[in-house]
Amino acid sequence: MIDKNQFRGHEQLAYFHDKESGLKAFIAVHDTSLGPAAGGCRVWPYESEMDALNDVLRLSRGMSYKNAMAGLPLGGGKAVIIGNSKTDKSDELLKALGRCINSLEGRYIAAEDVGMCTEDVMIVASETKFVAGLPQGDHASGDPSPFTAKGIYNGIKAAVKYKLGKDSLEGLTIAVQGVGHVGQYLCEYLHNDGVKLLVSDIVQENLDIAVQKYGATIVATDKILSVKADVLSPCALGAVLNDETIDHLNVSIIAGGANNQLAQDYHGVRLMDKGILFAPDYVINAGGIINVSGETTGNYDVSWVNKKVDNIYNTLIHIFERADKEERPTNVVADEMAEEILAKAKAANKAKTAA
Ligand code: NAD
């Protein structure tokens, strides 16, 4: 029933159904060569189990690439719960999820994702120790958003240096789509560097904060992807770079935090052909998982986290250079680099087992 291409490289796929709480969930472990598979748990009202299954496979592979490129001792995995986060989520359901995660005996470590907040994660944690991203307790890593934003800020600086030859962001115009948790922290960094901010959001309150605190100018939601700026930073939704939007882009660089910004892989080629430098999303937005990773060691150290987040700059420069040299899109090069890291880890593990 599973598309072979979708299942490519996955180690394990588990389906859980808990009659009493109504839990229906998939947990996918893509790759554990680098360490236990870590990734968020998403609650989403999928139209079918097949849609949920396709999503968990795609997302778990993405986590393997993200964790590998961030240099973390973690593999990639993901959980999806089929349901509405507002109406179907209950303490019983979250506890049942905790027991399901526990049954995998540490092969998968869960954290927050769409539809799951830190309070939910605390409930999951009452049934399993294989969960991270906790808001409180010994070695809790807290809100990942400030770290995600810092990584994006570093990534924007890398892209500006590479594409525009500038060491400073001062005087540049940057359009930020979505000023929620990540977008607000990012605006703060950019504002402090003298950037002219253009922002859009569907929530007026979030726009008001960006205007008042960071002197941002509001752009209509249907104009933000075609506005003239040096950098576009998508920090709201996925698939914003697609057949409809790419022709209208008016920027030199795209560097933002939203996951899966390219609707399809070939949109990376379209960006390259237009001369737009694209910072692969799972590389630039890894700050949050780096912070969570600090918690999984059981010895959270913020200076270790910051060092890793700052290294996103170097990783991106490396990707840009290789993409240019090989005349290939940055998203394809990043995927290949991640696969190389995984292959190396697999070979090292095999050698260790044989010894
Ligand atoms: P969030 O929900 O706090 O913020 C998203 C913002 O986008 C909200 O203010 C929302 O109103 C706005 N938005 C929604 N639709 C929009 C539209 N059509 N046009 C403009 N704005 C719109 O989420 P977040 O935690 O800030 O995450 C932002 C993105 O970054 C998401 O795609 C998320 O998956 C990704 N991400 C977040 C983290 C993290 O640490 N929070 C880590 C990695 C990736």
Tab-separated table of C-alpha atoms and ligand atoms in Angstrom:
chain	number	residue	atom	x	y	z
A	1	MET	CA	0.000	0.000	0.000
A	2	ILE	CA	3.017	2.296	0.376
A	3	ASP	CA	4.640	4.054	-2.543
A	4	LYS	CA	8.143	2.528	-2.668
A	5	ASN	CA	9.691	5.893	-3.333
A	6	GLN	CA	8.015	7.382	-0.251
A	7	PHE	CA	9.282	4.570	1.962
A	8	ARG	CA	12.848	5.034	0.632
A	9	GLY	CA	15.356	4.555	3.439
A	10	HIS	CA	12.871	4.234	6.309
A	11	GLU	CA	13.741	1.811	9.097
A	12	GLN	CA	10.363	1.478	10.747
A	13	LEU	CA	6.773	2.527	10.437
A	14	ALA	CA	4.335	1.883	13.264
A	15	TYR	CA	0.578	2.400	13.421
A	16	PHE	CA	-1.133	2.817	16.780
A	17	HIS	CA	-4.808	2.727	17.606
A	18	ASP	CA	-6.053	3.205	21.153
A	19	LYS	CA	-9.792	2.502	21.225
A	20	GLU	CA	-10.494	4.168	24.557
A	21	SER	CA	-8.954	7.559	23.825
A	22	GLY	CA	-9.582	7.424	20.069
A	23	LEU	CA	-5.870	7.814	19.304
A	24	LYS	CA	-4.891	6.954	15.743
A	25	ALA	CA	-1.241	7.676	15.076
A	26	PHE	CA	1.663	6.781	12.830
A	27	ILE	CA	5.232	6.945	14.048
A	28	ALA	CA	7.931	6.755	11.386
A	29	VAL	CA	11.580	6.143	12.176
A	30	HIS	CA	13.524	7.104	9.090
A	31	ASP	CA	17.145	6.673	10.080
A	32	THR	CA	18.929	6.021	13.377
A	33	SER	CA	22.504	5.866	12.075
A	34	LEU	CA	23.394	9.070	13.887
A	35	GLY	CA	21.351	8.422	17.029
A	36	PRO	CA	17.748	7.976	18.173
A	37	ALA	CA	15.209	9.334	15.704
A	38	ALA	CA	14.006	12.730	16.893
A	39	GLY	CA	11.227	14.876	15.517
A	40	GLY	CA	7.982	16.538	16.480
A	41	CYS	CA	4.539	15.059	16.795
A	42	ARG	CA	1.919	16.666	14.546
A	43	VAL	CA	-1.817	16.650	15.196
A	44	TRP	CA	-3.719	17.209	11.974
A	45	PRO	CA	-7.195	16.342	10.645
A	46	TYR	CA	-5.930	14.278	7.702
A	47	GLU	CA	-8.634	13.349	5.231
A	48	SER	CA	-7.440	9.749	5.114
A	49	GLU	CA	-4.987	7.417	6.822
A	50	MET	CA	-3.080	7.354	3.536
A	51	ASP	CA	-2.581	11.147	3.704
A	52	ALA	CA	-1.288	10.809	7.272
A	53	LEU	CA	1.026	8.003	6.271
A	54	ASN	CA	2.492	9.954	3.344
A	55	ASP	CA	3.013	12.973	5.593
A	56	VAL	CA	4.770	11.039	8.368
A	57	LEU	CA	7.130	9.401	5.863
A	58	ARG	CA	7.987	12.727	4.203
A	59	LEU	CA	8.422	14.547	7.517
A	60	SER	CA	10.549	11.854	9.161
A	61	ARG	CA	12.960	11.785	6.227
A	62	GLY	CA	13.143	15.576	6.450
A	63	MET	CA	14.112	15.265	10.117
A	64	SER	CA	16.969	12.886	9.274
A	65	TYR	CA	18.323	15.465	6.815
A	66	LYS	CA	17.795	18.358	9.218
A	67	ASN	CA	19.498	16.630	12.148
A	68	ALA	CA	22.369	15.383	9.970
A	69	MET	CA	23.049	18.822	8.488
A	70	ALA	CA	22.932	20.412	11.947
A	71	GLY	CA	25.632	17.982	13.110
A	72	LEU	CA	23.416	16.486	15.817
A	73	PRO	CA	23.746	13.015	17.343
A	74	LEU	CA	20.149	12.331	16.329
A	75	GLY	CA	18.393	10.430	13.604
A	76	GLY	CA	15.128	11.404	11.975
A	77	GLY	CA	11.615	10.459	12.958
A	78	LYS	CA	8.167	11.914	13.237
A	79	ALA	CA	4.763	11.123	14.674
A	80	VAL	CA	1.402	12.182	13.300
A	81	ILE	CA	-1.917	11.918	15.090
A	82	ILE	CA	-5.008	11.858	12.909
A	83	GLY	CA	-7.365	14.328	14.534
A	84	ASN	CA	-8.303	17.885	15.192
A	85	SER	CA	-6.000	19.522	17.743
A	86	LYS	CA	-8.870	21.622	19.134
A	87	THR	CA	-11.602	19.008	19.422
A	88	ASP	CA	-9.956	15.564	19.486
A	89	LYS	CA	-6.973	16.121	21.758
A	90	SER	CA	-7.464	14.992	25.357
A	91	ASP	CA	-5.229	14.082	28.292
A	92	GLU	CA	-6.143	10.410	27.723
A	93	LEU	CA	-5.148	10.608	24.062
A	94	LEU	CA	-1.823	12.280	24.875
A	95	LYS	CA	-1.082	9.704	27.564
A	96	ALA	CA	-1.894	6.908	25.105
A	97	LEU	CA	0.555	8.523	22.685
A	98	GLY	CA	3.160	8.549	25.459
A	99	ARG	CA	2.692	4.789	25.929
A	100	CYS	CA	3.032	4.202	22.164
A	101	ILE	CA	6.278	6.210	22.101
A	102	ASN	CA	7.488	4.256	25.128
A	103	SER	CA	6.872	0.951	23.354
A	104	LEU	CA	9.525	1.947	20.786
A	105	GLU	CA	12.050	1.887	23.656
A	106	GLY	CA	13.863	5.075	22.738
A	107	ARG	CA	14.191	4.570	18.985
A	108	TYR	CA	11.992	7.674	18.617
A	109	ILE	CA	12.101	10.868	20.720
A	110	ALA	CA	9.065	13.131	20.358
A	111	ALA	CA	8.758	16.912	20.651
A	112	GLU	CA	6.214	19.641	19.716
A	113	ASP	CA	4.985	20.268	16.217
A	114	VAL	CA	1.873	21.730	14.602
A	115	GLY	CA	-1.115	21.106	16.881
A	116	MET	CA	0.994	20.203	19.947
A	117	CYS	CA	2.008	22.727	22.583
A	118	THR	CA	4.468	22.482	25.455
A	119	GLU	CA	1.654	21.640	27.928
A	120	ASP	CA	0.688	18.660	25.727
A	121	VAL	CA	4.281	17.480	25.692
A	122	MET	CA	4.304	17.564	29.499
A	123	ILE	CA	1.307	15.183	29.510
A	124	VAL	CA	3.039	12.844	27.024
A	125	ALA	CA	6.078	12.968	29.315
A	126	SER	CA	4.016	11.533	32.180
A	127	GLU	CA	4.060	8.185	30.300
A	128	THR	CA	7.483	8.172	28.669
A	129	LYS	CA	10.927	9.637	29.107
A	130	PHE	CA	11.441	9.648	25.331
A	131	VAL	CA	10.149	13.162	24.811
A	132	ALA	CA	11.926	16.534	24.634
A	133	GLY	CA	11.133	20.222	24.241
A	134	LEU	CA	9.778	20.426	27.775
A	135	PRO	CA	8.986	23.877	29.175
A	136	GLN	CA	10.130	23.119	32.713
A	137	GLY	CA	12.097	20.644	34.797
A	138	ASP	CA	15.719	19.601	35.046
A	139	HIS	CA	17.523	20.352	31.786
A	140	ALA	CA	14.324	21.463	29.990
A	141	SER	CA	15.191	23.383	26.825
A	142	GLY	CA	12.087	25.615	26.784
A	143	ASP	CA	10.704	27.532	23.792
A	144	PRO	CA	12.690	26.637	20.641
A	145	SER	CA	11.524	29.701	18.641
A	146	PRO	CA	14.257	32.164	19.755
A	147	PHE	CA	16.904	29.638	18.673
A	148	THR	CA	15.163	28.977	15.377
A	149	ALA	CA	15.092	32.746	14.756
A	150	LYS	CA	18.756	33.117	15.639
A	151	GLY	CA	19.650	30.388	13.147
A	152	ILE	CA	17.612	32.108	10.436
A	153	TYR	CA	19.318	35.414	11.232
A	154	ASN	CA	22.716	33.698	10.863
A	155	GLY	CA	21.523	32.131	7.630
A	156	ILE	CA	20.358	35.465	6.219
A	157	LYS	CA	23.784	36.926	7.023
A	158	ALA	CA	25.459	34.015	5.216
A	159	ALA	CA	23.250	34.445	2.145
A	160	VAL	CA	23.786	38.232	2.095
A	161	LYS	CA	27.541	37.770	2.355
A	162	TYR	CA	27.551	35.150	-0.408
A	163	LYS	CA	25.129	36.764	-2.830
A	164	LEU	CA	25.566	40.489	-2.168
A	165	GLY	CA	29.132	40.485	-0.807
A	166	LYS	CA	28.066	42.399	2.315
A	167	ASP	CA	29.186	41.745	5.888
A	168	SER	CA	26.403	43.852	7.352
A	169	LEU	CA	22.633	43.807	6.935
A	170	GLU	CA	22.359	47.545	7.603
A	171	GLY	CA	20.179	49.371	5.095
A	172	LEU	CA	18.851	46.199	3.459
A	173	THR	CA	15.130	45.602	2.969
A	174	ILE	CA	13.846	42.250	4.223
A	175	ALA	CA	10.295	40.986	3.756
A	176	VAL	CA	9.093	38.629	6.490
A	177	GLN	CA	5.996	36.540	5.745
A	178	GLY	CA	4.473	35.579	9.094
A	179	VAL	CA	5.374	37.335	12.324
A	180	GLY	CA	4.407	34.647	14.830
A	181	HIS	CA	6.789	33.094	17.338
A	182	VAL	CA	9.779	32.784	15.007
A	183	GLY	CA	9.007	35.859	12.870
A	184	GLN	CA	8.889	38.218	15.860
A	185	TYR	CA	12.254	37.104	17.242
A	186	LEU	CA	13.725	37.331	13.755
A	187	CYS	CA	12.401	40.886	13.317
A	188	GLU	CA	14.130	41.848	16.559
A	189	TYR	CA	17.516	40.613	15.302
A	190	LEU	CA	17.051	42.292	11.914
A	191	HIS	CA	15.796	45.574	13.383
A	192	ASN	CA	18.823	45.719	15.702
A	193	ASP	CA	21.032	45.427	12.612
A	194	GLY	CA	19.357	48.391	10.867
A	195	VAL	CA	17.218	46.418	8.420
A	196	LYS	CA	14.107	47.963	6.836
A	197	LEU	CA	11.364	45.446	7.590
A	198	LEU	CA	8.323	44.656	5.455
A	199	VAL	CA	5.929	42.266	7.196
A	200	SER	CA	2.703	40.443	6.501
A	201	ASP	CA	0.472	38.313	8.691
A	202	ILE	CA	-3.160	37.326	8.923
A	203	VAL	CA	-3.286	38.276	12.598
A	204	GLN	CA	-3.500	42.061	13.146
A	205	GLU	CA	-2.144	41.828	16.705
A	206	ASN	CA	1.091	40.258	15.453
A	207	LEU	CA	1.458	42.993	12.834
A	208	ASP	CA	0.896	45.692	15.454
A	209	ILE	CA	3.742	44.308	17.585
A	210	ALA	CA	6.123	44.283	14.599
A	211	VAL	CA	5.216	47.875	13.726
A	212	GLN	CA	5.505	49.179	17.279
A	213	LYS	CA	8.611	47.290	18.363
A	214	TYR	CA	10.590	47.033	15.144
A	215	GLY	CA	9.302	49.910	12.976
A	216	ALA	CA	8.072	47.425	10.351
A	217	THR	CA	5.920	48.414	7.370
A	218	ILE	CA	2.862	46.237	6.747
A	219	VAL	CA	2.420	44.618	3.342
A	220	ALA	CA	-0.822	42.891	2.304
A	221	THR	CA	-0.717	39.078	2.503
A	222	ASP	CA	-1.266	38.756	-1.256
A	223	LYS	CA	1.617	41.156	-2.012
A	224	ILE	CA	4.387	39.949	0.313
A	225	LEU	CA	5.669	37.306	-2.119
A	226	SER	CA	6.071	39.840	-4.946
A	227	VAL	CA	7.260	42.849	-2.965
A	228	LYS	CA	10.627	44.374	-3.935
A	229	ALA	CA	13.224	43.588	-1.273
A	230	ASP	CA	16.736	42.204	-0.895
A	231	VAL	CA	15.610	39.145	1.034
A	232	LEU	CA	12.312	37.294	1.404
A	233	SER	CA	12.012	35.344	4.648
A	234	PRO	CA	9.023	32.956	4.624
A	235	CYS	CA	8.151	32.303	8.276
A	236	ALA	CA	4.524	31.219	8.006
A	237	LEU	CA	3.559	28.377	5.704
A	238	GLY	CA	5.060	25.675	3.529
A	239	ALA	CA	4.819	25.412	-0.276
A	240	VAL	CA	4.922	29.202	-0.778
A	241	LEU	CA	7.488	28.826	-3.589
A	242	ASN	CA	5.408	27.312	-6.372
A	243	ASP	CA	4.370	27.631	-10.020
A	244	GLU	CA	2.203	30.660	-9.248
A	245	THR	CA	4.561	32.635	-6.989
A	246	ILE	CA	8.053	32.128	-8.406
A	247	ASP	CA	7.495	34.257	-11.535
A	248	HIS	CA	6.536	37.239	-9.366
A	249	LEU	CA	9.372	37.115	-6.828
A	250	ASN	CA	11.311	40.371	-6.645
A	251	VAL	CA	14.223	39.478	-4.333
A	252	SER	CA	17.803	38.177	-4.626
A	253	ILE	CA	17.641	35.833	-1.649
A	254	ILE	CA	15.076	33.568	0.018
A	255	ALA	CA	15.997	32.632	3.564
A	256	GLY	CA	13.272	31.864	6.072
A	257	GLY	CA	12.077	29.483	8.748
A	258	ALA	CA	8.957	27.838	7.295
A	259	ASN	CA	9.280	24.118	6.635
A	260	ASN	CA	9.036	22.761	3.081
A	261	GLN	CA	8.970	26.145	1.325
A	262	LEU	CA	9.426	24.592	-2.125
A	263	ALA	CA	6.137	23.102	-3.313
A	264	GLN	CA	8.161	20.581	-5.370
A	265	ASP	CA	11.889	19.895	-5.635
A	266	TYR	CA	11.968	21.283	-9.194
A	267	HIS	CA	11.044	24.716	-7.848
A	268	GLY	CA	14.634	24.869	-6.597
A	269	VAL	CA	15.742	24.757	-10.254
A	270	ARG	CA	13.310	27.550	-11.108
A	271	LEU	CA	14.806	29.738	-8.351
A	272	MET	CA	18.334	29.005	-9.535
A	273	ASP	CA	17.368	29.880	-13.118
A	274	LYS	CA	15.978	33.190	-11.876
A	275	GLY	CA	19.270	33.917	-10.078
A	276	ILE	CA	17.648	33.786	-6.632
A	277	LEU	CA	19.759	32.269	-3.860
A	278	PHE	CA	17.658	29.841	-1.795
A	279	ALA	CA	18.747	28.839	1.720
A	280	PRO	CA	17.379	25.269	2.137
A	281	ASP	CA	14.737	25.471	4.869
A	282	TYR	CA	15.713	22.460	6.936
A	283	VAL	CA	19.255	23.804	7.198
A	284	ILE	CA	18.423	27.399	8.102
A	285	ASN	CA	15.582	26.551	10.521
A	286	ALA	CA	17.453	23.913	12.563
A	287	GLY	CA	17.950	26.183	15.606
A	288	GLY	CA	14.861	24.770	17.334
A	289	ILE	CA	15.864	21.111	17.030
A	290	ILE	CA	19.424	22.007	18.028
A	291	ASN	CA	17.975	23.442	21.240
A	292	VAL	CA	15.808	20.350	21.780
A	293	SER	CA	18.849	18.182	21.131
A	294	GLY	CA	20.625	19.953	23.983
A	295	GLU	CA	17.880	18.587	26.235
A	296	THR	CA	18.109	14.984	24.984
A	297	THR	CA	21.690	14.723	26.264
A	298	GLY	CA	20.285	15.181	29.787
A	299	ASN	CA	22.757	17.985	30.359
A	300	TYR	CA	21.361	21.116	28.684
A	301	ASP	CA	24.089	23.645	27.948
A	302	VAL	CA	23.022	26.850	26.245
A	303	SER	CA	26.547	27.738	25.083
A	304	TRP	CA	26.747	24.386	23.196
A	305	VAL	CA	23.374	25.169	21.624
A	306	ASN	CA	24.425	28.683	20.581
A	307	LYS	CA	27.657	27.431	19.050
A	308	LYS	CA	25.736	24.928	16.920
A	309	VAL	CA	23.146	27.537	15.932
A	310	ASP	CA	25.916	29.937	14.885
A	311	ASN	CA	27.420	27.204	12.726
A	312	ILE	CA	24.356	27.353	10.450
A	313	TYR	CA	26.189	30.285	8.798
A	314	ASN	CA	29.127	28.045	7.778
A	315	THR	CA	26.940	25.147	6.696
A	316	LEU	CA	24.987	27.389	4.351
A	317	ILE	CA	28.119	28.963	2.859
A	318	HIS	CA	29.352	25.440	2.173
A	319	ILE	CA	26.083	24.535	0.414
A	320	PHE	CA	26.095	27.759	-1.654
A	321	GLU	CA	29.698	27.178	-2.781
A	322	ARG	CA	29.084	23.567	-3.761
A	323	ALA	CA	25.838	24.428	-5.553
A	324	ASP	CA	27.612	27.129	-7.566
A	325	LYS	CA	30.562	24.918	-8.383
A	326	GLU	CA	28.332	22.077	-9.536
A	327	GLU	CA	25.767	24.448	-11.122
A	328	ARG	CA	22.968	22.716	-9.251
A	329	PRO	CA	20.160	23.984	-7.020
A	330	THR	CA	20.925	24.472	-3.338
A	331	ASN	CA	18.058	22.205	-2.204
A	332	VAL	CA	19.398	19.278	-4.228
A	333	VAL	CA	22.939	19.851	-2.959
A	334	ALA	CA	21.724	20.019	0.665
A	335	ASP	CA	19.829	16.718	0.262
A	336	GLU	CA	22.918	15.111	-1.178
A	337	MET	CA	25.149	16.412	1.608
A	338	ALA	CA	22.715	15.058	4.210
A	339	GLU	CA	22.614	11.670	2.475
A	340	GLU	CA	26.424	11.614	2.436
A	341	ILE	CA	26.525	12.213	6.209
A	342	LEU	CA	24.006	9.398	6.772
A	343	ALA	CA	25.900	7.003	4.504
A	344	LYS	CA	29.125	7.733	6.369
A	345	ALA	CA	27.472	7.110	9.746
A	346	LYS	CA	25.970	3.845	8.455
A	347	ALA	CA	29.379	2.673	7.222
A	348	ALA	CA	31.008	3.588	10.557
A	349	ASN	CA	28.297	1.714	12.498
A	350	LYS	CA	28.709	-1.321	10.270
A	351	ALA	CA	32.464	-1.304	10.788
A	352	LYS	CA	31.940	-1.015	14.555
A	353	THR	CA	29.567	-4.000	14.559
A	354	ALA	CA	31.960	-6.072	12.468
A	355	ALA	CA	34.914	-5.285	14.780
B	1	NAD	P1	3.452	30.586	14.439
B	1	NAD	O1	2.157	29.897	14.206
B	1	NAD	O2	3.742	31.174	15.773
B	1	NAD	O3	3.633	31.766	13.367
B	1	NAD	C1	3.203	31.692	12.059
B	1	NAD	C2	2.633	33.050	11.693
B	1	NAD	O4	2.265	33.035	10.323
B	1	NAD	C3	1.365	33.380	12.495
B	1	NAD	O5	1.489	34.670	13.054
B	1	NAD	C4	0.272	33.312	11.445
B	1	NAD	O6	-0.786	34.213	11.711
B	1	NAD	C5	1.036	33.705	10.195
B	1	NAD	N1	0.386	33.322	8.947
B	1	NAD	C6	-0.387	32.244	8.690
B	1	NAD	N2	-0.812	32.264	7.423
B	1	NAD	C7	-0.282	33.373	6.864
B	1	NAD	C8	-0.335	33.947	5.564
B	1	NAD	N3	-1.052	33.401	4.585
B	1	NAD	N4	0.334	35.084	5.334
B	1	NAD	C9	1.056	35.674	6.322
B	1	NAD	N5	1.135	35.183	7.562
B	1	NAD	C10	0.478	34.055	7.835
B	1	NAD	O7	4.574	29.536	14.008
B	1	NAD	P2	6.129	29.650	14.306
B	1	NAD	O8	6.450	28.774	15.457
B	1	NAD	O9	6.551	31.063	14.299
B	1	NAD	O10	6.719	28.917	13.010
B	1	NAD	C11	6.753	29.582	11.770
B	1	NAD	C12	7.206	28.601	10.686
B	1	NAD	O11	8.501	28.108	11.005
B	1	NAD	C13	6.307	27.364	10.555
B	1	NAD	O12	6.280	26.991	9.207
B	1	NAD	C14	7.038	26.313	11.378
B	1	NAD	O13	6.752	24.997	10.906
B	1	NAD	C15	8.484	26.677	11.085
B	1	NAD	N6	9.406	26.277	12.153
B	1	NAD	C16	9.248	26.716	13.419
B	1	NAD	C17	10.150	26.362	14.409
B	1	NAD	C18	10.008	26.870	15.813
B	1	NAD	O14	10.981	26.777	16.578
B	1	NAD	N7	8.883	27.440	16.197
B	1	NAD	C19	11.233	25.513	14.083
B	1	NAD	C20	11.398	25.086	12.763
B	1	NAD	C21	10.471	25.472	11.801
